[in-house]
Tab-separated table of C-alpha atoms and ligand atoms in Angstrom:
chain	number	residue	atom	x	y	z
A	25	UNK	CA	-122.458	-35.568	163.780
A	26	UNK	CA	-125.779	-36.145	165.215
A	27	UNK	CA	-125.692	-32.740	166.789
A	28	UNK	CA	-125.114	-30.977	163.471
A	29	UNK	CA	-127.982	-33.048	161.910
A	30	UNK	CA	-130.348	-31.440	164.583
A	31	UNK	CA	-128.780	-28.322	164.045
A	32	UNK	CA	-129.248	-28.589	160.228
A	33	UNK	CA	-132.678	-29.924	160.487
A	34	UNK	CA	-133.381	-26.769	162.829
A	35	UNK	CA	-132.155	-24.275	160.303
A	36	UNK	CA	-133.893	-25.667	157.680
A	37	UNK	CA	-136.991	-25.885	159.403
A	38	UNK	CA	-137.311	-22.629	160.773
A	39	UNK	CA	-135.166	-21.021	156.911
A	40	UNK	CA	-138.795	-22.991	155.200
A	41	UNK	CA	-141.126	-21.367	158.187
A	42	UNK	CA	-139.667	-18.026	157.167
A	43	UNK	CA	-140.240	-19.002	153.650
A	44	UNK	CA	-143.653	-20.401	154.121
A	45	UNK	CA	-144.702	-17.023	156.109
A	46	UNK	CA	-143.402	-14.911	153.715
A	47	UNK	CA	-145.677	-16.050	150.974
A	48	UNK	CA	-148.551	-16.410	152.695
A	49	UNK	CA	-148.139	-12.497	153.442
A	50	UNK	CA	-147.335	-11.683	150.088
A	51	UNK	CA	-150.556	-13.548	149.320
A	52	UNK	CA	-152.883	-11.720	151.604
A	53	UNK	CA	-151.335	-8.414	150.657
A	54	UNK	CA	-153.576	-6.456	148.078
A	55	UNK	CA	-151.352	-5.584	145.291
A	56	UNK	CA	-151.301	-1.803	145.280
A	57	UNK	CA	-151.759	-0.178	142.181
A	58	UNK	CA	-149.015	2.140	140.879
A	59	UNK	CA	-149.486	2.985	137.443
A	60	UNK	CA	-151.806	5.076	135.251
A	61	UNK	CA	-153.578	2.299	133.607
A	62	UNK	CA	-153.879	0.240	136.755
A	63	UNK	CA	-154.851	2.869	138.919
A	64	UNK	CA	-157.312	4.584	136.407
A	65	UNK	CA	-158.855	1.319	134.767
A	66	UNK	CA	-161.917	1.332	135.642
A	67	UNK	CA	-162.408	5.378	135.144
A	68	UNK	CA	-160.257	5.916	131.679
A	69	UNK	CA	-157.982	4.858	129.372
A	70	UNK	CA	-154.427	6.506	129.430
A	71	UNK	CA	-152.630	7.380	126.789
A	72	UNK	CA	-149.562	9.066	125.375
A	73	UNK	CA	-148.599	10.544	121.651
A	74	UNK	CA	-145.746	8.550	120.933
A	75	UNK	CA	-142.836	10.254	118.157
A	76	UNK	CA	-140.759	8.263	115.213
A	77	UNK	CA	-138.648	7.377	117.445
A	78	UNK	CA	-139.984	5.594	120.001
A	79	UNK	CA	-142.210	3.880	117.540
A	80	UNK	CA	-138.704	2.866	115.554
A	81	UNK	CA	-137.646	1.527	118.722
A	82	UNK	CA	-134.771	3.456	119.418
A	83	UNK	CA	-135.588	5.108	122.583
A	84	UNK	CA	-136.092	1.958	124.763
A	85	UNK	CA	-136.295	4.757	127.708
A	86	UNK	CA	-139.411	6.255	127.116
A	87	UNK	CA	-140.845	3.371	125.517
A	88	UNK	CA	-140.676	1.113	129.044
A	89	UNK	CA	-142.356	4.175	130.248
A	90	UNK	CA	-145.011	3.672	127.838
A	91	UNK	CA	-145.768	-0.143	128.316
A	92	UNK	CA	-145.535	0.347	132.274
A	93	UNK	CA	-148.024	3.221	132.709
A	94	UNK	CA	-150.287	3.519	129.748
A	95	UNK	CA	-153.150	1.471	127.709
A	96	UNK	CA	-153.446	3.774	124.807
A	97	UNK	CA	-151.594	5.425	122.163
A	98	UNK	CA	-152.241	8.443	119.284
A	99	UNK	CA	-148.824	8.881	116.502
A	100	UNK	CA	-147.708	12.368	117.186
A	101	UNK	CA	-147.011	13.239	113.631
A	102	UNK	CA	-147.028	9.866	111.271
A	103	UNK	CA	-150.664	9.927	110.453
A	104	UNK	CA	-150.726	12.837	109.188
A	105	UNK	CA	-151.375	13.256	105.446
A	106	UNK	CA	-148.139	14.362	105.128
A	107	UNK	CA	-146.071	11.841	106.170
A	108	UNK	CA	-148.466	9.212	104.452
A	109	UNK	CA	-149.508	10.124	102.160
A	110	UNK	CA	-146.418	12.123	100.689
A	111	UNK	CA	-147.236	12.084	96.988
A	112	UNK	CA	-150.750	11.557	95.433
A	113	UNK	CA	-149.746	8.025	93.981
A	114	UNK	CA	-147.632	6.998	97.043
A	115	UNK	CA	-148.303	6.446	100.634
A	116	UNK	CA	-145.842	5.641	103.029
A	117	UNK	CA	-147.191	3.498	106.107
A	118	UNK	CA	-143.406	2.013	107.151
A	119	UNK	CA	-143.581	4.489	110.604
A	120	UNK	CA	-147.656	4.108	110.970
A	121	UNK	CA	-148.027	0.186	110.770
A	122	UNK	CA	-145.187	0.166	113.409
A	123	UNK	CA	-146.693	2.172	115.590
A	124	UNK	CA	-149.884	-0.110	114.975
A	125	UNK	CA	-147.917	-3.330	115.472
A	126	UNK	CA	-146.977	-2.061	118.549
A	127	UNK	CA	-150.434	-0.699	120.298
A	128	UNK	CA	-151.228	-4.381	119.556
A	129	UNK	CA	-148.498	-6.183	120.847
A	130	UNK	CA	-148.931	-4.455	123.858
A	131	UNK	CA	-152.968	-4.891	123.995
A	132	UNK	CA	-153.561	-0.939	123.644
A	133	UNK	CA	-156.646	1.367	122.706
A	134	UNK	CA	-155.100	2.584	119.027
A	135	UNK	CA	-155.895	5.975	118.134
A	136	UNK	CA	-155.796	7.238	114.651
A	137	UNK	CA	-154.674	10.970	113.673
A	138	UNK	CA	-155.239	12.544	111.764
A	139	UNK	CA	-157.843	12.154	109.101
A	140	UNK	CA	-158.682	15.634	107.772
A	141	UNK	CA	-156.288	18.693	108.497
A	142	UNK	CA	-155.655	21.757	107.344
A	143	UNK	CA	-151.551	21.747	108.261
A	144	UNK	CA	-149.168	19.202	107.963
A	145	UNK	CA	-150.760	18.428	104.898
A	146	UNK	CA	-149.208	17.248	101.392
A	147	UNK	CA	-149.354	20.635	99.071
A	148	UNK	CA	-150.343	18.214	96.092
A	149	UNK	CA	-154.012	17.819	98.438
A	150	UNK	CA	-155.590	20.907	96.513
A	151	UNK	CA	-153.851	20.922	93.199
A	152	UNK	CA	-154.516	19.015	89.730
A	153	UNK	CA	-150.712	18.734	87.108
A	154	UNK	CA	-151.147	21.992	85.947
A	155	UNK	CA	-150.847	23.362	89.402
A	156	UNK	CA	-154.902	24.421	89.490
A	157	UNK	CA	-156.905	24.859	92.414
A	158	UNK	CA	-159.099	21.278	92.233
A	159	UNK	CA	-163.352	21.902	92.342
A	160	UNK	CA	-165.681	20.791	94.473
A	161	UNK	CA	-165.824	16.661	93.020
A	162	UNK	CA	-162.252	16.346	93.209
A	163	UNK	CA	-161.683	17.125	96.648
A	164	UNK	CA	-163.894	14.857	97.476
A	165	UNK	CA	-162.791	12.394	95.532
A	166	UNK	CA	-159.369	12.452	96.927
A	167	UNK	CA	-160.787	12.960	100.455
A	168	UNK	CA	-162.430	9.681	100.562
A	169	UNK	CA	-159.523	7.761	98.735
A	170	UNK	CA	-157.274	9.205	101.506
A	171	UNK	CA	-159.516	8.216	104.376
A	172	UNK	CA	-160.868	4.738	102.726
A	173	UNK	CA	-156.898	3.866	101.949
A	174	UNK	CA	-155.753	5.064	105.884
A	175	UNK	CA	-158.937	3.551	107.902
A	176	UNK	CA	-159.060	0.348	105.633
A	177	UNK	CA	-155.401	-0.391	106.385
A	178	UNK	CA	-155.624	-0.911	110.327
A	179	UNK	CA	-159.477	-2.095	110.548
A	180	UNK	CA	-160.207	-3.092	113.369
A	181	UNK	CA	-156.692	-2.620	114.757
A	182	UNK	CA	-157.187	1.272	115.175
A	183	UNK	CA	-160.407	1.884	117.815
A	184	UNK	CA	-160.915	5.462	116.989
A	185	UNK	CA	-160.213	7.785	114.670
A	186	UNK	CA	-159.759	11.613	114.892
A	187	UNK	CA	-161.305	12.321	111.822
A	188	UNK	CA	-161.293	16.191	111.090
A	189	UNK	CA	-159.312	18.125	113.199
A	190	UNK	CA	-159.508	22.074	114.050
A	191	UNK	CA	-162.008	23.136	111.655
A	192	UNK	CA	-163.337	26.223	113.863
A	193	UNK	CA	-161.761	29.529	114.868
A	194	UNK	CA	-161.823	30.685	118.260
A	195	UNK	CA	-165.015	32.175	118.070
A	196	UNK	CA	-166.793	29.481	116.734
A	197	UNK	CA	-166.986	30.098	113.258
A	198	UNK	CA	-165.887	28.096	110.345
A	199	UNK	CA	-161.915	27.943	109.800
A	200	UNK	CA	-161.272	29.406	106.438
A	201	UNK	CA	-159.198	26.380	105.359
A	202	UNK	CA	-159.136	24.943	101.450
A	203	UNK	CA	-161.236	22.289	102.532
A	204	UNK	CA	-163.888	24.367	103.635
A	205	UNK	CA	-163.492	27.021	100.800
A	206	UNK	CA	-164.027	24.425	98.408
A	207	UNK	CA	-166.788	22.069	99.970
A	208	UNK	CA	-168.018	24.211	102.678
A	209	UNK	CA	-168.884	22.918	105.816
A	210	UNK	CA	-170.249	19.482	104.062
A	211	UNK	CA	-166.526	18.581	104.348
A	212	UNK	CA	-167.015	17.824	108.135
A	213	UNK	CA	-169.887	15.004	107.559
A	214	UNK	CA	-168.143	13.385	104.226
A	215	UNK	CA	-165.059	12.802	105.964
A	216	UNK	CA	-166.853	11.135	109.107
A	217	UNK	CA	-168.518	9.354	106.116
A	218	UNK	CA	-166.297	7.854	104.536
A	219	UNK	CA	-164.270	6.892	107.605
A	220	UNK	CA	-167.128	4.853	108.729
A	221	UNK	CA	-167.585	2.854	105.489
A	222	UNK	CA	-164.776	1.965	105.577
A	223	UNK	CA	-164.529	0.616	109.250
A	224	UNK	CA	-167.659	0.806	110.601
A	225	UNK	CA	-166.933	-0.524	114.113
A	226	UNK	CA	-164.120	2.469	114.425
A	227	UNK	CA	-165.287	5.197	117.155
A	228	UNK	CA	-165.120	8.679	114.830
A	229	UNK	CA	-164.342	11.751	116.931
A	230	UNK	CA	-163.984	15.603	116.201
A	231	UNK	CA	-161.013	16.944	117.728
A	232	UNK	CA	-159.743	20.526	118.530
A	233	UNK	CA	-158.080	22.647	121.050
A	234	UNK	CA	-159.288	25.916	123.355
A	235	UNK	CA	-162.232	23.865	123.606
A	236	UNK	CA	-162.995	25.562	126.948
A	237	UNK	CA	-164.181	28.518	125.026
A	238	UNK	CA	-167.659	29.411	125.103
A	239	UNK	CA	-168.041	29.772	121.539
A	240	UNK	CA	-166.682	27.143	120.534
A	241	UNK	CA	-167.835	24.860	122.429
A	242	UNK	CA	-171.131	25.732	121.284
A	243	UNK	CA	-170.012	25.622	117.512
A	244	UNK	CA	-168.929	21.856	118.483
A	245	UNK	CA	-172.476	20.981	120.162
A	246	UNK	CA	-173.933	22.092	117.165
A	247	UNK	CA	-171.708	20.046	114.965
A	248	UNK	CA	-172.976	17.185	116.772
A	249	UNK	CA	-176.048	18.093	116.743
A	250	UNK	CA	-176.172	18.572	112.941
A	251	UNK	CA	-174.017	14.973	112.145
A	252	UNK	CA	-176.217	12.976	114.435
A	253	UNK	CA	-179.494	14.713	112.548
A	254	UNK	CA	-178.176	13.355	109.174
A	255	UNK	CA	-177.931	9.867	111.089
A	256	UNK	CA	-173.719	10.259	110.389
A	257	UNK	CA	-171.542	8.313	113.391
A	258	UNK	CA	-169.934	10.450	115.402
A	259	UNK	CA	-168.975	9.030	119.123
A	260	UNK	CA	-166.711	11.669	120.802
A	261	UNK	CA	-165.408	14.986	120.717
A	262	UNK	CA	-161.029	15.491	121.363
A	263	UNK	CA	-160.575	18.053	123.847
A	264	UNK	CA	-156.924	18.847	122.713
A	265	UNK	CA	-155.683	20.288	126.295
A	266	UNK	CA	-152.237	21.668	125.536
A	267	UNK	CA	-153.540	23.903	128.365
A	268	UNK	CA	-150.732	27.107	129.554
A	269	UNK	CA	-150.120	27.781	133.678
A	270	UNK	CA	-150.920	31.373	133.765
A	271	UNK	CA	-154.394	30.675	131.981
A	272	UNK	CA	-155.604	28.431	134.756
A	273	UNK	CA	-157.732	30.468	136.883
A	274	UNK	CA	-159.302	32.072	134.095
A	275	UNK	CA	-160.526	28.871	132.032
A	276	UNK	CA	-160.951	25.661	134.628
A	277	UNK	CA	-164.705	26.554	135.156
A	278	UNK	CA	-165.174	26.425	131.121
A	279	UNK	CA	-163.321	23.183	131.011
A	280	UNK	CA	-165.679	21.811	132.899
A	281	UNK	CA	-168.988	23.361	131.289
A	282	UNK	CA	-167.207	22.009	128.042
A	283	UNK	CA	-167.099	18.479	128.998
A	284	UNK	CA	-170.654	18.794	130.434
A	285	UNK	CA	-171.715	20.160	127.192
A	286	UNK	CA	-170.085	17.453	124.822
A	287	UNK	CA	-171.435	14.671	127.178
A	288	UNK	CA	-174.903	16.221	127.072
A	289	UNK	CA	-174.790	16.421	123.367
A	290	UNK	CA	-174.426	12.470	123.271
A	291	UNK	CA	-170.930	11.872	123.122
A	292	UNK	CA	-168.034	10.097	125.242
A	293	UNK	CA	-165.433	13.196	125.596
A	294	UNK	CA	-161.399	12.205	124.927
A	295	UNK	CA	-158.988	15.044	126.773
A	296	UNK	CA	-156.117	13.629	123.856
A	297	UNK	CA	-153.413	16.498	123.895
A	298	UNK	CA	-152.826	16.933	127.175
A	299	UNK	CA	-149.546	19.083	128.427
A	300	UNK	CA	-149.378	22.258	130.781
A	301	UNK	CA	-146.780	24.723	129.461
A	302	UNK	CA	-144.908	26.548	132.319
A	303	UNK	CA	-143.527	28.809	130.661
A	304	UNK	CA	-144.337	32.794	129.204
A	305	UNK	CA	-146.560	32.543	126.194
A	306	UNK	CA	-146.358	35.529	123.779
A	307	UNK	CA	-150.169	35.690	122.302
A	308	UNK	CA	-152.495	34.668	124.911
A	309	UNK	CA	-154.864	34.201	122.115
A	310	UNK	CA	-152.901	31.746	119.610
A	311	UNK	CA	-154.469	28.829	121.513
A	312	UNK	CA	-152.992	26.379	119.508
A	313	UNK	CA	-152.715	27.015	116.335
A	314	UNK	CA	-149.591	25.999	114.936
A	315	UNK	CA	-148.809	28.213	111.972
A	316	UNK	CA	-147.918	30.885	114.449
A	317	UNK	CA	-144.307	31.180	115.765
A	318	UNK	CA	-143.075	33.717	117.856
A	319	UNK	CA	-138.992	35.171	118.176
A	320	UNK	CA	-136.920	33.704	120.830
A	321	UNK	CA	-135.991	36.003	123.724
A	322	UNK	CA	-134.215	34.947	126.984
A	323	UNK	CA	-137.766	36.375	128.856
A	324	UNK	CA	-139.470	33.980	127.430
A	325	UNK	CA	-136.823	30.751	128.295
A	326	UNK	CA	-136.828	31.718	132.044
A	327	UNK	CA	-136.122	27.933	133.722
A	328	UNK	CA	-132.894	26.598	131.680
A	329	UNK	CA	-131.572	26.088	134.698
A	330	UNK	CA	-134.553	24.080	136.495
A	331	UNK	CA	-137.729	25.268	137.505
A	332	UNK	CA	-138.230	26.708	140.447
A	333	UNK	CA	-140.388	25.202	143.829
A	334	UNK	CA	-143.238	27.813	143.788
A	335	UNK	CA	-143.930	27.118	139.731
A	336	UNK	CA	-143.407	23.412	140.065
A	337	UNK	CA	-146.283	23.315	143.040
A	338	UNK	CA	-148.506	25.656	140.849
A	339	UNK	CA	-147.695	23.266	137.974
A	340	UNK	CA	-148.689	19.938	140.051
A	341	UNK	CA	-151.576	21.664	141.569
A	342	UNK	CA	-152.681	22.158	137.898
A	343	UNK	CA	-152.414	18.555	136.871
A	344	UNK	CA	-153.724	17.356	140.089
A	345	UNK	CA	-157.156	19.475	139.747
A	346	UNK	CA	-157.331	18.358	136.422
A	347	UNK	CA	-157.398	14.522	137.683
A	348	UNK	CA	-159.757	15.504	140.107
A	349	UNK	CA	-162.037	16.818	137.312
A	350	UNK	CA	-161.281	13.535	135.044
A	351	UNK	CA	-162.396	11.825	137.893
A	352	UNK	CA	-165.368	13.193	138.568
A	353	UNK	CA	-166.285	12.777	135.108
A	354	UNK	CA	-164.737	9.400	134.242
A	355	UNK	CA	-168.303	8.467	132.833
A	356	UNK	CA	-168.177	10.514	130.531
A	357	UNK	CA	-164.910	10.566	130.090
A	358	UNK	CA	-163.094	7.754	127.956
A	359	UNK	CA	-159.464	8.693	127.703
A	360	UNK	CA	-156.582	11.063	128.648
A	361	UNK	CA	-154.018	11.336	126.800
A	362	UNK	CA	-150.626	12.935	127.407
A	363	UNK	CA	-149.091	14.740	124.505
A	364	UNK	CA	-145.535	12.765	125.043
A	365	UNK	CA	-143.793	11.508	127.400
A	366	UNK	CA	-141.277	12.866	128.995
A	367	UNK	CA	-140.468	17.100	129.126
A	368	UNK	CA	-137.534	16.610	126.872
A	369	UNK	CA	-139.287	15.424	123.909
A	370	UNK	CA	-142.242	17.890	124.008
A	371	UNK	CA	-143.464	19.945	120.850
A	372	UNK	CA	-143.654	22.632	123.957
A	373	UNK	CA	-140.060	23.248	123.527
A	374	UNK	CA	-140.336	24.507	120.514
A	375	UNK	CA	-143.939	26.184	120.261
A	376	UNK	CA	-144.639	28.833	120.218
A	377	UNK	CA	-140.766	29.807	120.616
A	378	UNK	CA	-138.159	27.543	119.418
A	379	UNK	CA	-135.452	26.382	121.792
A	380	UNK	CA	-137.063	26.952	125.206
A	381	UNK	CA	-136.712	24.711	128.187
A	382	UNK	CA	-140.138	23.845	129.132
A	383	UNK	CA	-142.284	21.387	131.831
A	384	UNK	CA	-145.191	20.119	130.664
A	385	UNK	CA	-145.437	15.798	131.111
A	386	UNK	CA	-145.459	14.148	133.881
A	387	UNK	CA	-142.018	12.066	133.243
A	388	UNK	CA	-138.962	14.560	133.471
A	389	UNK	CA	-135.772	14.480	131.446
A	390	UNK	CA	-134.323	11.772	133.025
A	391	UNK	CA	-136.937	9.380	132.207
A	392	UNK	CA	-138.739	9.740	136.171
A	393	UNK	CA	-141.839	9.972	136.966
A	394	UNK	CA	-142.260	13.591	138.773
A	395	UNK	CA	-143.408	13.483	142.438
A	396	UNK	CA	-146.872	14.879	141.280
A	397	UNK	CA	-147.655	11.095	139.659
A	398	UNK	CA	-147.949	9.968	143.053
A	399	UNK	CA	-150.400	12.137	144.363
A	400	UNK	CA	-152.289	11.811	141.088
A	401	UNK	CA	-152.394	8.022	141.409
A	402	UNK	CA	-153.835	8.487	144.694
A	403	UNK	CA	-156.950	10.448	143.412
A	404	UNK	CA	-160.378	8.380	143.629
A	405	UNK	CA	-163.928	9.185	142.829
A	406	UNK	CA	-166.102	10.572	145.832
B	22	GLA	C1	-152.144	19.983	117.253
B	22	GLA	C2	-152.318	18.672	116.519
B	22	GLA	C3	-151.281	17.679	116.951
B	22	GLA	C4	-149.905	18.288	117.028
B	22	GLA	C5	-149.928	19.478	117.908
B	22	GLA	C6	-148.532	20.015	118.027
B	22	GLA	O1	-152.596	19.927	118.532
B	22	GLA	O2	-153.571	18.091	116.693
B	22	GLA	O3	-151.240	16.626	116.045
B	22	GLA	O4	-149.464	18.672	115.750
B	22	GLA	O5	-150.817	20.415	117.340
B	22	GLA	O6	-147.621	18.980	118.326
């Protein structure tokens, strides 16, 4: 009996040592950082566009992905005017103050979008009953009752707002859109106007895609230039980045002059559409624009079947100089954002071509991180 004692005594001594040791390792050890948010924190927020879905809470898949890696969030679509603001007497805010709910829950930088489009926009925006084109004092009128009713409702909840989106053309002129036939370019400052009356701590940004392009990165400077002479709030610019494999070589060096160029001009630069499409694109020179769809044809769907090693390096390669550039620039830099999640749920799939199989997040179709995340997570300033 006695000999069992010692023997008891023994194991339990040396089972507590173990114990003991254990946590005094665990202790010392630094915890190593293995998401975006942790790993990035002190360079950028990270963010993702998050769809109906995921805000309605029924896909709990890519939503743990969401709370794990990332500390911001933009609503793909349920923003936009059309979805709230269906009819002229009716808004609809059930998917947005979801989505808001949840950005706080989870301690997130908010991002509103959109504010002032030319697509995805109710068709009652430019018409009175009879079915007239509206003048000059009605647009604005229902401009800043759209943007006061929107901006007012998640004060202070939503950080920043992107407030007019894609008002210039690839070559740096004016987009010919209603709102600039009927106000002219004045549209631009009213609508950063009356978003800041009516939260004035919200950041305001100008937001648009090929902004790598010479020209129009110089139409945005001057933008900014012009808003911040009229004493108007404007505190970044939205480099959309739904960037395209094949293009790479030919436009890195202007993403970089862009952000240079934005930061120069005064203004913390947001990279919030990020994707990299893998696949064909039929008009090199669409950039982004979203009223353009081209025919399916199986040329253009070339990786239903997976994607093969020598694309998938290019691919990572891709994302991986595009950290490095983030990096380097993570002063001026305030947030990337990732337009989705995972591959499956991309707009990519079906833009420019509907029904293609295409690559462009960093989470794949089964919910995993790619191998690429780790070697991005690894990246650190010089
Ligand atoms: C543009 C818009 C986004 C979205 C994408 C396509 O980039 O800013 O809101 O509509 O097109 O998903």
């Amino acid at each position: 009996m006695k000999k069992l004692s010692i023997l008891l005594f023994v194991f339990v001594f040396v089972a507590g040592c173990g114990y003991s040791t254990k946590k005094q390792s665990a202790k010392q050890e630094k915890p190593v950082a293995n998401t975006f948010k942790e790993v990035f924190k002190d360079d950028f927020y990270v963010g993702a566009a998050l769809n109906k879905y995921q805000i309605m809470g029924a896909d709990s898949q890519s939503i743990a992905i969401v709370e794990k890696q990332f500390n911001s969030i933009t609503p793909e679509n349920y923003m936009k005017a059309s979805n709230i603001h269906p009819e002229k007497d009716r808004y609809d805010f059930r998917v947005a103050d979801k989505y808001v709910a949840f950005g706080l829950a989870n301690n997130m930088k908010i991002i509103g979008h959109t504010l002032v489009w030319h697509i995805q926009l109710p068709e009652w925006f430019f018409v009175d009953d009879e079915g007239n084109q509206i003048g000059r004092d009605e647009l604005i009128a229902r401009m800043k009752e759209h943007i006061t009713t929107v901006v007012s409702r998640y004060k202070g909840k939503v950080k920043g707002w992107d407030v007019v989106n894609e008002a210039l053309n690839e070559d740096g002129s004016y987009r010919e859109s209603k709102f600039y036939e009927i106000l002219g370019k004045d549209y631009i400052r009213l609508a950063f106007q009356f978003a800041h009356e009516a939260d004035p701590d919200a950041e305001l940004y100008y937001n648009d895609y090929t902004m790598y392009k010479p020209k129009k990165r110089d139409a945005v400077v001057q933008i900014i230039k012009e808003l911040k002479a009229e004493g108007v709030r404007i505190d970044g610019i939205g480099m959309q980045a739904h960037y395209i494999l094949s293009e790479k070589d030919s436009i890195f060096g202007n993403i970089e002059k862009s952000i240079m160029a934005f930061a120069g001009a005064g203004v913390k630069v947001m990279v919030t559409e990020l994707d990299i499409s893998v696949l064909p694109f039929p008009d090199e020179n669409q950039g982004a624009d979203i009223s353009g769809n081209a025919e399916y044809n199986k040329l253009l769907n070339p990786y239903t079947e997976g994607l093969p090693e020598d694309v998938r390096l290019r691919a990572d390669n891709y994302y991986i100089d595009l950290f490095n550039l983030f990096v380097k620039y993570s002063d001026t830099i305030d947030r990337v954002t990732f337009w989705g999640v995972t591959d499956n749920q991309s707009w990519k799939n079906n833009w420019p071509v509907k029904g293609r199989t295409d690559y462009p997040l960093l989470f794949d179709r089964n919910y995993q991180a790619k191998p690429v995340v780790n070697r991005i997570l690894k990246i650190v300033k010089d």
